[in-house]
Amino acid sequence: MKSYRTMCKKTWAVILAIACHLPATWATNANEIELIPKPVHAERTSGYFRLSPKSTIGYDAALQGQAEYLQQVLGQSTGWDLKLKKDARKATILLTLNPEKVDKPEGYRLDVTPKGISLTGRDAGGIFYGIQTLLQLFPPQVYSDKRQHGVEWIVPAVTIYDAPNRPWRGMMLDVARYFYDKEFVKKYIDMMAMYKLNKLQFHLIDDSGWRLEIKKYPRLTEVGAWAGPDHNRLGGFYTQEDIKELIAYGQVRNVEIIPEIEFPGHAVAALASYPWLSCTGERYEVRQTWDIDDRVFCPGRETTFEFIEHVLEEVIGLFPSEYVHIGGDECPTTLWERCPRCRARMRAEGLDSPRQ
C-alpha cells in the first residue's frame, strides 16, 4: 500500500509540474480558449495583454468589494500593489455595471486587448464571475498566495460573453457531523466561487453536533457542540460574529449561505443540551457515530414549538438568505407512538398516525 501511495504522489507531482509550465487555459489550437465552465461565447483576438506594476484597477463605486478582491489576488502572486481608482472612466482594468449591455443576471462581457481589459456586468455577481474567467486566462501561478518570480503576467486577447443558464448552482457542506473551522469554510467558498457556484447549503445541525451560537439557548453550543470524553473531545461551533464574517466573505464572491437547521429528527445534540425537548426527558450525550436515531424532538410538548420558533427567529435575523433549510428527513416515530403527550397531540389534531 505504501509503495502504491508513493507512486500516486509521484505521478501527481509530475502532472502538476507539467501543468504549471503550460500557459494557463491555452489549448493546443491557438484559437481555442479553455475555461471552466465553458462560456456562452468566447473569441480569441489578436495579441496579448501584459500586466505591469503600473497597471490600475478602475471600478464603479458599487463594485469596491470586487475590485479589492481582484487587487488582492493579483497582488499576492505578482507582488505588486495595483492602484485602485474609484468611479474611474479610464484604467488598465476597468470594472463597470451596465444592465443595457448585459441582459441576464450574473452575466458579464470581458474584452481583453493589448491596451487593457474591460469587464462589464449586469450585477456584482456578473463582475465577480468575469474576474474568475480573467484569472483563468492568466498563467496558473496567479492562484499562488506567495509572490512568484520569473512569470510573464500576460493574458490572451479575447472577447467573452457569459451568463449562467441555471440560477441555482449549489454545494452542501456538512459541519455538523465533522466540524470545519472558519478558515476552511472560506476556502470552500473560494473553491465554489472559482467554478461559479453560488449557493452554499450550510448543514449546521445534526445528532453529532450543534454548530451555531443561539444566544437564547447557550447550552446548544456549550453542550451540543461537543462529543466524546473530555480528554478526547471533538467539536466546535461558529459564533454569530463568525457567521456574519462568513456571510460577508460569501457576498463578495457571489455565494449565498443557506443555513440548515435540522428538525424534528437528527436532534440528539439539541436534546443533550435541553432534555425537556425530548419525549422522555432523559439526559442524552451527543452522538459520536452517524446513524438514524429514534431520539427526536417531542411534538407533544408546546415548549418544543416555542424552542424552534425562537431558534428560527435568531437564524432568520442572522442570515440574509430568503431560505432556511429545515431538514425534515429520517425522523423515526418510535418514541412518539409511546409518548402520552404525542398521543394527546394526535387526538387534538385529529390525526390517525404519528407519521401524519
mmCIF file of C-alpha atoms in Angstrom:
data_model
loop_
_atom_site.group_PDB
_atom_site.id
_atom_site.type_symbol
_atom_site.label_atom_id
_atom_site.label_comp_id
_atom_site.label_asym_id
_atom_site.label_seq_id
_atom_site.Cartn_x
_atom_site.Cartn_y
_atom_site.Cartn_z
ATOM 1 C CA MET A 1 0.000 0.000 0.000
ATOM 2 C CA LYS A 2 2.815 2.384 0.894
ATOM 3 C CA SER A 3 4.554 1.902 -2.473
ATOM 4 C CA TYR A 4 1.247 2.433 -4.309
ATOM 5 C CA ARG A 5 0.634 5.690 -2.446
ATOM 6 C CA THR A 6 4.205 6.808 -3.151
ATOM 7 C CA MET A 7 3.721 6.057 -6.858
ATOM 8 C CA CYS A 8 0.450 8.045 -6.889
ATOM 9 C CA LYS A 9 2.100 11.015 -5.184
ATOM 10 C CA LYS A 10 4.962 10.976 -7.708
ATOM 11 C CA THR A 11 2.520 10.724 -10.618
ATOM 12 C CA TRP A 12 0.530 13.717 -9.400
ATOM 13 C CA ALA A 13 3.729 15.647 -8.782
ATOM 14 C CA VAL A 14 4.739 15.111 -12.430
ATOM 15 C CA ILE A 15 1.275 16.088 -13.690
ATOM 16 C CA LEU A 16 1.267 19.267 -11.604
ATOM 17 C CA ALA A 17 4.792 20.158 -12.658
ATOM 18 C CA ILE A 18 3.826 19.860 -16.323
ATOM 19 C CA ALA A 19 0.617 21.813 -15.781
ATOM 20 C CA CYS A 20 2.433 24.662 -14.058
ATOM 21 C CA HIS A 21 4.698 25.112 -17.083
ATOM 22 C CA LEU A 22 1.836 25.315 -19.589
ATOM 23 C CA PRO A 23 0.239 28.658 -20.446
ATOM 24 C CA ALA A 24 -2.987 28.958 -18.450
ATOM 25 C CA THR A 25 -6.149 27.886 -20.288
ATOM 26 C CA TRP A 26 -4.454 27.898 -23.723
ATOM 27 C CA ALA A 27 -5.285 24.884 -25.868
ATOM 28 C CA THR A 28 -3.069 23.279 -28.494
ATOM 29 C CA ASN A 29 -5.074 25.159 -31.094
ATOM 30 C CA ALA A 30 -4.148 28.832 -30.618
ATOM 31 C CA ASN A 31 -7.700 29.952 -31.427
ATOM 32 C CA GLU A 32 -9.281 27.817 -28.708
ATOM 33 C CA ILE A 33 -9.831 29.081 -25.178
ATOM 34 C CA GLU A 34 -10.247 26.537 -22.399
ATOM 35 C CA LEU A 35 -12.323 27.789 -19.490
ATOM 36 C CA ILE A 36 -14.370 26.108 -16.758
ATOM 37 C CA PRO A 37 -17.307 26.407 -17.053
ATOM 38 C CA LYS A 38 -17.381 26.930 -20.798
ATOM 39 C CA PRO A 39 -18.679 30.434 -21.661
ATOM 40 C CA VAL A 40 -21.648 31.103 -23.928
ATOM 41 C CA HIS A 41 -19.317 32.895 -26.341
ATOM 42 C CA ALA A 42 -15.526 33.107 -26.410
ATOM 43 C CA GLU A 43 -13.476 34.500 -29.289
ATOM 44 C CA ARG A 44 -9.686 34.747 -29.496
ATOM 45 C CA THR A 45 -8.486 38.024 -30.990
ATOM 46 C CA SER A 46 -5.051 39.382 -31.855
ATOM 47 C CA GLY A 47 -2.239 39.802 -29.365
ATOM 48 C CA TYR A 48 -1.806 39.711 -25.602
ATOM 49 C CA PHE A 49 -2.357 41.990 -22.646
ATOM 50 C CA ARG A 50 0.598 42.388 -20.286
ATOM 51 C CA LEU A 51 0.084 43.274 -16.619
ATOM 52 C CA SER A 52 2.683 45.558 -15.027
ATOM 53 C CA PRO A 53 3.322 47.155 -11.615
ATOM 54 C CA LYS A 54 1.848 50.396 -13.017
ATOM 55 C CA SER A 55 -1.450 48.775 -14.027
ATOM 56 C CA THR A 56 -4.548 50.218 -12.364
ATOM 57 C CA ILE A 57 -7.979 48.848 -11.481
ATOM 58 C CA GLY A 58 -10.888 51.203 -12.044
ATOM 59 C CA TYR A 59 -14.341 50.416 -10.725
ATOM 60 C CA ASP A 60 -17.853 51.691 -10.163
ATOM 61 C CA ALA A 61 -18.489 52.642 -6.535
ATOM 62 C CA ALA A 62 -20.845 49.665 -6.092
ATOM 63 C CA LEU A 63 -18.033 47.278 -7.050
ATOM 64 C CA GLN A 64 -15.488 48.164 -4.392
ATOM 65 C CA GLY A 65 -15.526 44.692 -2.843
ATOM 66 C CA GLN A 66 -14.927 43.025 -6.211
ATOM 67 C CA ALA A 67 -12.157 45.494 -7.109
ATOM 68 C CA GLU A 68 -10.409 44.900 -3.793
ATOM 69 C CA TYR A 69 -10.744 41.153 -4.319
ATOM 70 C CA LEU A 70 -9.036 41.386 -7.731
ATOM 71 C CA GLN A 71 -6.329 43.643 -6.293
ATOM 72 C CA GLN A 72 -5.652 41.133 -3.513
ATOM 73 C CA VAL A 73 -5.493 38.050 -5.759
ATOM 74 C CA LEU A 74 -3.201 39.716 -8.286
ATOM 75 C CA GLY A 75 -1.120 41.309 -5.569
ATOM 76 C CA GLN A 76 -0.303 38.163 -3.637
ATOM 77 C CA SER A 77 1.030 36.325 -6.711
ATOM 78 C CA THR A 78 2.721 39.215 -8.558
ATOM 79 C CA GLY A 79 3.915 41.119 -5.510
ATOM 80 C CA TRP A 80 2.504 44.340 -6.983
ATOM 81 C CA ASP A 81 0.172 46.678 -5.126
ATOM 82 C CA LEU A 82 -2.012 47.713 -8.043
ATOM 83 C CA LYS A 83 -3.691 51.085 -7.565
ATOM 84 C CA LEU A 84 -7.480 51.231 -7.232
ATOM 85 C CA LYS A 85 -9.390 54.063 -8.918
ATOM 86 C CA LYS A 86 -12.970 54.573 -7.723
ATOM 87 C CA ASP A 87 -15.528 55.777 -10.295
ATOM 88 C CA ALA A 88 -12.818 55.859 -12.947
ATOM 89 C CA ARG A 89 -13.730 56.000 -16.634
ATOM 90 C CA LYS A 90 -10.214 55.005 -17.654
ATOM 91 C CA ALA A 91 -7.975 52.350 -16.111
ATOM 92 C CA THR A 92 -5.839 49.413 -17.188
ATOM 93 C CA ILE A 93 -8.530 47.065 -15.885
ATOM 94 C CA LEU A 94 -11.998 48.638 -15.781
ATOM 95 C CA LEU A 95 -14.941 47.119 -13.892
ATOM 96 C CA THR A 96 -18.354 48.620 -14.705
ATOM 97 C CA LEU A 97 -22.040 47.838 -14.327
ATOM 98 C CA ASN A 98 -24.266 48.206 -17.378
ATOM 99 C CA PRO A 99 -27.567 46.268 -17.476
ATOM 100 C CA GLU A 100 -28.178 47.524 -21.015
ATOM 101 C CA LYS A 101 -25.099 45.751 -22.370
ATOM 102 C CA VAL A 102 -25.545 42.573 -20.305
ATOM 103 C CA ASP A 103 -29.143 41.409 -20.168
ATOM 104 C CA LYS A 104 -29.013 38.320 -17.914
ATOM 105 C CA PRO A 105 -28.441 38.073 -14.133
ATOM 106 C CA GLU A 106 -24.851 37.159 -13.162
ATOM 107 C CA GLY A 107 -23.835 37.785 -16.783
ATOM 108 C CA TYR A 108 -20.742 39.641 -17.967
ATOM 109 C CA ARG A 109 -18.783 40.732 -21.023
ATOM 110 C CA LEU A 110 -14.992 40.552 -20.909
ATOM 111 C CA ASP A 111 -12.877 42.320 -23.521
ATOM 112 C CA VAL A 112 -9.111 41.876 -23.379
ATOM 113 C CA THR A 113 -6.905 43.820 -25.800
ATOM 114 C CA PRO A 114 -3.179 44.557 -25.754
ATOM 115 C CA LYS A 115 -4.065 48.009 -24.375
ATOM 116 C CA GLY A 116 -6.267 46.971 -21.462
ATOM 117 C CA ILE A 117 -9.127 44.975 -20.007
ATOM 118 C CA SER A 118 -12.790 45.959 -19.854
ATOM 119 C CA LEU A 119 -15.203 43.928 -17.742
ATOM 120 C CA THR A 120 -18.899 44.839 -17.845
ATOM 121 C CA GLY A 121 -21.545 43.107 -15.755
ATOM 122 C CA ARG A 122 -25.257 43.270 -15.242
ATOM 123 C CA ASP A 123 -24.691 42.989 -11.477
ATOM 124 C CA ALA A 124 -21.926 42.480 -8.944
ATOM 125 C CA GLY A 125 -22.220 38.699 -9.364
ATOM 126 C CA GLY A 126 -21.528 39.031 -13.082
ATOM 127 C CA ILE A 127 -18.470 41.168 -12.384
ATOM 128 C CA PHE A 128 -17.148 38.602 -9.935
ATOM 129 C CA TYR A 129 -17.604 35.793 -12.443
ATOM 130 C CA GLY A 130 -15.869 37.854 -15.100
ATOM 131 C CA ILE A 131 -12.952 38.200 -12.702
ATOM 132 C CA GLN A 132 -12.868 34.407 -12.276
ATOM 133 C CA THR A 133 -12.685 34.000 -16.044
ATOM 134 C CA LEU A 134 -9.935 36.617 -16.265
ATOM 135 C CA LEU A 135 -7.902 34.811 -13.616
ATOM 136 C CA GLN A 136 -8.144 31.567 -15.599
ATOM 137 C CA LEU A 137 -6.648 33.398 -18.575
ATOM 138 C CA PHE A 138 -3.542 34.390 -16.600
ATOM 139 C CA PRO A 139 -0.692 31.895 -16.076
ATOM 140 C CA PRO A 140 -1.685 29.371 -13.373
ATOM 141 C CA GLN A 141 0.755 30.892 -10.878
ATOM 142 C CA VAL A 142 -1.813 33.678 -10.420
ATOM 143 C CA TYR A 143 -3.531 31.425 -7.853
ATOM 144 C CA SER A 144 -0.474 31.311 -5.599
ATOM 145 C CA ASP A 145 -0.667 33.006 -2.217
ATOM 146 C CA LYS A 146 3.041 33.862 -2.406
ATOM 147 C CA ARG A 147 4.936 36.109 -4.804
ATOM 148 C CA GLN A 148 6.020 34.270 -7.960
ATOM 149 C CA HIS A 149 9.210 35.190 -9.780
ATOM 150 C CA GLY A 150 10.078 34.829 -13.443
ATOM 151 C CA VAL A 151 6.458 34.812 -14.644
ATOM 152 C CA GLU A 152 5.207 36.772 -17.637
ATOM 153 C CA TRP A 153 1.829 38.052 -16.455
ATOM 154 C CA ILE A 154 0.153 38.021 -19.852
ATOM 155 C CA VAL A 155 -3.406 37.301 -20.951
ATOM 156 C CA PRO A 156 -4.516 36.375 -24.484
ATOM 157 C CA ALA A 157 -6.674 38.990 -26.197
ATOM 158 C CA VAL A 158 -10.273 37.734 -26.129
ATOM 159 C CA THR A 159 -13.903 38.722 -26.281
ATOM 160 C CA ILE A 160 -16.054 36.661 -23.937
ATOM 161 C CA TYR A 161 -19.736 36.806 -23.050
ATOM 162 C CA ASP A 162 -21.220 34.519 -20.459
ATOM 163 C CA ALA A 163 -24.256 34.121 -18.200
ATOM 164 C CA PRO A 164 -25.430 31.050 -16.264
ATOM 165 C CA ASN A 165 -28.386 29.049 -17.557
ATOM 166 C CA ARG A 166 -29.106 27.655 -14.083
ATOM 167 C CA PRO A 167 -29.830 30.250 -11.359
ATOM 168 C CA TRP A 168 -29.238 27.741 -8.522
ATOM 169 C CA ARG A 169 -25.766 26.180 -8.598
ATOM 170 C CA GLY A 170 -25.179 24.687 -5.196
ATOM 171 C CA MET A 171 -22.906 22.744 -2.896
ATOM 172 C CA MET A 172 -23.548 21.435 0.624
ATOM 173 C CA LEU A 173 -21.041 21.437 3.475
ATOM 174 C CA ASP A 174 -21.792 19.221 6.492
ATOM 175 C CA VAL A 175 -20.073 20.789 9.501
ATOM 176 C CA ALA A 176 -22.431 19.083 11.983
ATOM 177 C CA ARG A 177 -21.039 15.560 11.767
ATOM 178 C CA TYR A 178 -17.482 16.865 11.477
ATOM 179 C CA PHE A 179 -16.615 20.435 12.383
ATOM 180 C CA TYR A 180 -14.561 22.577 9.990
ATOM 181 C CA ASP A 181 -13.174 25.868 11.209
ATOM 182 C CA LYS A 182 -13.976 29.269 9.743
ATOM 183 C CA GLU A 183 -10.869 29.422 7.546
ATOM 184 C CA PHE A 184 -11.725 26.066 5.963
ATOM 185 C CA VAL A 185 -15.231 27.320 5.166
ATOM 186 C CA LYS A 186 -13.727 30.395 3.489
ATOM 187 C CA LYS A 187 -11.511 28.151 1.373
ATOM 188 C CA TYR A 188 -14.573 26.064 0.478
ATOM 189 C CA ILE A 189 -16.371 29.254 -0.620
ATOM 190 C CA ASP A 190 -13.304 30.212 -2.698
ATOM 191 C CA MET A 191 -13.387 26.861 -4.494
ATOM 192 C CA MET A 192 -17.123 27.218 -5.166
ATOM 193 C CA ALA A 193 -16.663 30.740 -6.487
ATOM 194 C CA MET A 194 -13.825 29.705 -8.792
ATOM 195 C CA TYR A 195 -16.246 27.443 -10.649
ATOM 196 C CA LYS A 196 -19.135 29.941 -10.459
ATOM 197 C CA LEU A 197 -21.235 28.044 -7.919
ATOM 198 C CA ASN A 198 -23.487 30.391 -5.973
ATOM 199 C CA LYS A 199 -25.434 28.580 -3.218
ATOM 200 C CA LEU A 200 -23.862 27.044 -0.094
ATOM 201 C CA GLN A 201 -26.198 24.853 1.942
ATOM 202 C CA PHE A 202 -24.612 25.032 5.401
ATOM 203 C CA HIS A 203 -25.548 21.865 7.338
ATOM 204 C CA LEU A 204 -25.128 23.253 10.857
ATOM 205 C CA ILE A 205 -27.259 20.903 12.958
ATOM 206 C CA ASP A 206 -27.352 17.124 13.432
ATOM 207 C CA ASP A 207 -27.155 14.382 16.056
ATOM 208 C CA SER A 208 -23.373 14.766 16.154
ATOM 209 C CA GLY A 209 -23.253 18.487 16.832
ATOM 210 C CA TRP A 210 -24.991 21.855 17.103
ATOM 211 C CA ARG A 211 -22.642 24.322 15.380
ATOM 212 C CA LEU A 212 -24.464 27.661 15.547
ATOM 213 C CA GLU A 213 -24.497 30.030 18.519
ATOM 214 C CA ILE A 214 -28.080 30.749 19.619
ATOM 215 C CA LYS A 215 -27.996 33.450 22.262
ATOM 216 C CA LYS A 216 -31.320 32.479 23.860
ATOM 217 C CA TYR A 217 -30.141 28.882 24.311
ATOM 218 C CA PRO A 218 -26.414 28.935 25.202
ATOM 219 C CA ARG A 219 -26.267 25.225 26.139
ATOM 220 C CA LEU A 220 -26.760 24.332 22.480
ATOM 221 C CA THR A 221 -23.085 25.179 21.931
ATOM 222 C CA GLU A 222 -21.825 24.729 25.484
ATOM 223 C CA VAL A 223 -23.035 21.094 25.439
ATOM 224 C CA GLY A 224 -24.377 20.264 21.985
ATOM 225 C CA ALA A 225 -21.275 21.322 20.037
ATOM 226 C CA TRP A 226 -19.026 18.725 21.692
ATOM 227 C CA ALA A 227 -18.860 14.927 21.671
ATOM 228 C CA GLY A 228 -16.723 12.366 23.453
ATOM 229 C CA PRO A 229 -14.824 12.304 26.757
ATOM 230 C CA ASP A 230 -13.057 15.436 27.959
ATOM 231 C CA HIS A 231 -9.591 14.139 27.134
ATOM 232 C CA ASN A 232 -10.574 13.355 23.535
ATOM 233 C CA ARG A 233 -13.420 15.779 22.879
ATOM 234 C CA LEU A 234 -14.367 16.609 19.290
ATOM 235 C CA GLY A 235 -16.405 19.510 18.038
ATOM 236 C CA GLY A 236 -16.678 23.257 17.763
ATOM 237 C CA PHE A 237 -19.146 25.928 16.707
ATOM 238 C CA TYR A 238 -19.481 29.283 14.981
ATOM 239 C CA THR A 239 -20.316 32.401 16.921
ATOM 240 C CA GLN A 240 -22.825 34.752 15.365
ATOM 241 C CA GLU A 241 -19.915 37.092 14.599
ATOM 242 C CA ASP A 242 -18.193 34.226 12.757
ATOM 243 C CA ILE A 243 -21.347 33.737 10.692
ATOM 244 C CA LYS A 244 -21.546 37.451 9.844
ATOM 245 C CA GLU A 245 -17.923 37.284 8.673
ATOM 246 C CA LEU A 246 -18.614 34.225 6.505
ATOM 247 C CA ILE A 247 -21.742 35.825 5.029
ATOM 248 C CA ALA A 248 -19.787 38.966 4.084
ATOM 249 C CA TYR A 249 -16.998 36.818 2.628
ATOM 250 C CA GLY A 250 -19.507 34.903 0.531
ATOM 251 C CA GLN A 251 -21.327 38.019 -0.640
ATOM 252 C CA VAL A 252 -18.191 39.399 -2.326
ATOM 253 C CA ARG A 253 -17.776 36.020 -4.048
ATOM 254 C CA ASN A 254 -21.462 35.793 -5.047
ATOM 255 C CA VAL A 255 -22.062 32.825 -2.745
ATOM 256 C CA GLU A 256 -25.301 32.850 -0.755
ATOM 257 C CA ILE A 257 -25.109 30.897 2.508
ATOM 258 C CA ILE A 258 -28.319 28.996 3.264
ATOM 259 C CA PRO A 259 -28.479 27.648 6.832
ATOM 260 C CA GLU A 260 -29.800 24.169 7.521
ATOM 261 C CA ILE A 261 -31.457 23.853 10.942
ATOM 262 C CA GLU A 262 -32.477 20.211 11.207
ATOM 263 C CA PHE A 263 -35.752 19.136 12.851
ATOM 264 C CA PRO A 264 -37.715 17.208 14.044
ATOM 265 C CA GLY A 265 -35.199 14.381 13.519
ATOM 266 C CA HIS A 266 -31.384 14.430 13.821
ATOM 267 C CA ALA A 267 -31.896 16.252 17.112
ATOM 268 C CA VAL A 268 -29.718 14.437 19.677
ATOM 269 C CA ALA A 269 -27.286 17.365 20.066
ATOM 270 C CA ALA A 270 -30.220 19.634 20.960
ATOM 271 C CA LEU A 271 -31.771 17.037 23.288
ATOM 272 C CA ALA A 272 -28.434 16.556 25.052
ATOM 273 C CA SER A 273 -28.404 20.302 25.672
ATOM 274 C CA TYR A 274 -32.045 20.618 26.749
ATOM 275 C CA PRO A 275 -33.619 17.263 27.775
ATOM 276 C CA TRP A 276 -37.076 18.872 28.051
ATOM 277 C CA LEU A 277 -37.207 18.870 24.227
ATOM 278 C CA SER A 278 -37.473 15.067 24.137
ATOM 279 C CA CYS A 279 -40.392 12.717 24.787
ATOM 280 C CA THR A 280 -38.708 11.064 27.780
ATOM 281 C CA GLY A 281 -36.833 13.996 29.368
ATOM 282 C CA GLU A 282 -33.758 11.768 29.701
ATOM 283 C CA ARG A 283 -30.271 13.260 29.692
ATOM 284 C CA TYR A 284 -28.520 12.176 26.480
ATOM 285 C CA GLU A 285 -24.987 12.534 25.181
ATOM 286 C CA VAL A 286 -24.084 13.991 21.800
ATOM 287 C CA ARG A 287 -23.594 11.170 19.316
ATOM 288 C CA GLN A 288 -20.068 10.194 18.292
ATOM 289 C CA THR A 289 -21.261 7.995 15.408
ATOM 290 C CA TRP A 290 -23.592 8.545 12.454
ATOM 291 C CA ASP A 291 -26.955 6.832 12.151
ATOM 292 C CA ILE A 292 -30.702 7.422 12.163
ATOM 293 C CA ASP A 293 -31.681 7.921 15.802
ATOM 294 C CA ASP A 294 -35.071 7.339 17.462
ATOM 295 C CA ARG A 295 -34.450 10.253 19.845
ATOM 296 C CA VAL A 296 -36.126 13.209 18.160
ATOM 297 C CA PHE A 297 -37.957 16.401 19.136
ATOM 298 C CA CYS A 298 -41.240 15.814 21.012
ATOM 299 C CA PRO A 299 -44.187 17.397 19.157
ATOM 300 C CA GLY A 300 -46.405 16.698 22.170
ATOM 301 C CA ARG A 301 -44.708 19.458 24.155
ATOM 302 C CA GLU A 302 -45.675 23.057 23.424
ATOM 303 C CA THR A 303 -42.206 24.092 24.590
ATOM 304 C CA THR A 304 -40.744 22.251 21.577
ATOM 305 C CA PHE A 305 -42.536 24.605 19.209
ATOM 306 C CA GLU A 306 -41.512 27.628 21.272
ATOM 307 C CA PHE A 307 -37.887 26.466 21.122
ATOM 308 C CA ILE A 308 -37.938 26.022 17.338
ATOM 309 C CA GLU A 309 -39.603 29.418 16.835
ATOM 310 C CA HIS A 310 -37.012 31.184 18.993
ATOM 311 C CA VAL A 311 -34.143 29.422 17.221
ATOM 312 C CA LEU A 312 -35.517 30.315 13.790
ATOM 313 C CA GLU A 313 -36.041 33.939 14.846
ATOM 314 C CA GLU A 314 -32.306 34.257 15.539
ATOM 315 C CA VAL A 315 -31.368 32.334 12.400
ATOM 316 C CA ILE A 316 -33.585 34.489 10.163
ATOM 317 C CA GLY A 317 -32.250 37.636 11.798
ATOM 318 C CA LEU A 318 -28.672 36.481 11.174
ATOM 319 C CA PHE A 319 -28.769 35.104 7.622
ATOM 320 C CA PRO A 320 -29.884 37.393 4.759
ATOM 321 C CA SER A 321 -30.894 34.395 2.610
ATOM 322 C CA GLU A 322 -34.624 34.167 1.971
ATOM 323 C CA TYR A 323 -34.354 30.416 2.533
ATOM 324 C CA VAL A 324 -33.801 28.293 5.640
ATOM 325 C CA HIS A 325 -33.445 24.545 5.089
ATOM 326 C CA ILE A 326 -35.305 22.710 7.879
ATOM 327 C CA GLY A 327 -34.208 19.139 7.135
ATOM 328 C CA GLY A 328 -37.348 17.152 7.909
ATOM 329 C CA ASP A 329 -35.800 13.829 6.898
ATOM 330 C CA GLU A 330 -35.186 10.472 8.596
ATOM 331 C CA CYS A 331 -37.457 11.038 11.586
ATOM 332 C CA PRO A 332 -38.490 7.777 13.322
ATOM 333 C CA THR A 333 -41.805 7.909 15.184
ATOM 334 C CA THR A 334 -41.000 5.114 17.661
ATOM 335 C CA LEU A 335 -40.981 7.360 20.738
ATOM 336 C CA TRP A 336 -43.995 9.359 19.541
ATOM 337 C CA GLU A 337 -46.045 6.157 19.490
ATOM 338 C CA ARG A 338 -45.321 5.582 23.196
ATOM 339 C CA CYS A 339 -45.417 9.215 24.340
ATOM 340 C CA PRO A 340 -48.675 10.229 26.111
ATOM 341 C CA ARG A 341 -48.141 13.872 25.113
ATOM 342 C CA CYS A 342 -47.740 12.935 21.441
ATOM 343 C CA ARG A 343 -50.827 10.728 21.543
ATOM 344 C CA ALA A 344 -52.787 13.616 23.089
ATOM 345 C CA ARG A 345 -51.496 15.907 20.317
ATOM 346 C CA MET A 346 -52.677 13.400 17.699
ATOM 347 C CA ARG A 347 -56.165 13.302 19.208
ATOM 348 C CA ALA A 348 -56.330 17.093 19.410
ATOM 349 C CA GLU A 349 -55.274 17.467 15.757
ATOM 350 C CA GLY A 350 -57.480 14.596 14.516
ATOM 351 C CA LEU A 351 -54.516 12.547 13.268
ATOM 352 C CA ASP A 352 -54.665 8.768 12.748
ATOM 353 C CA SER A 353 -50.925 8.003 12.940
ATOM 354 C CA PRO A 354 -47.661 9.505 14.243
ATOM 355 C CA ARG A 355 -46.392 9.794 10.660
ATOM 356 C CA GLN A 356 -49.235 12.201 9.891
#
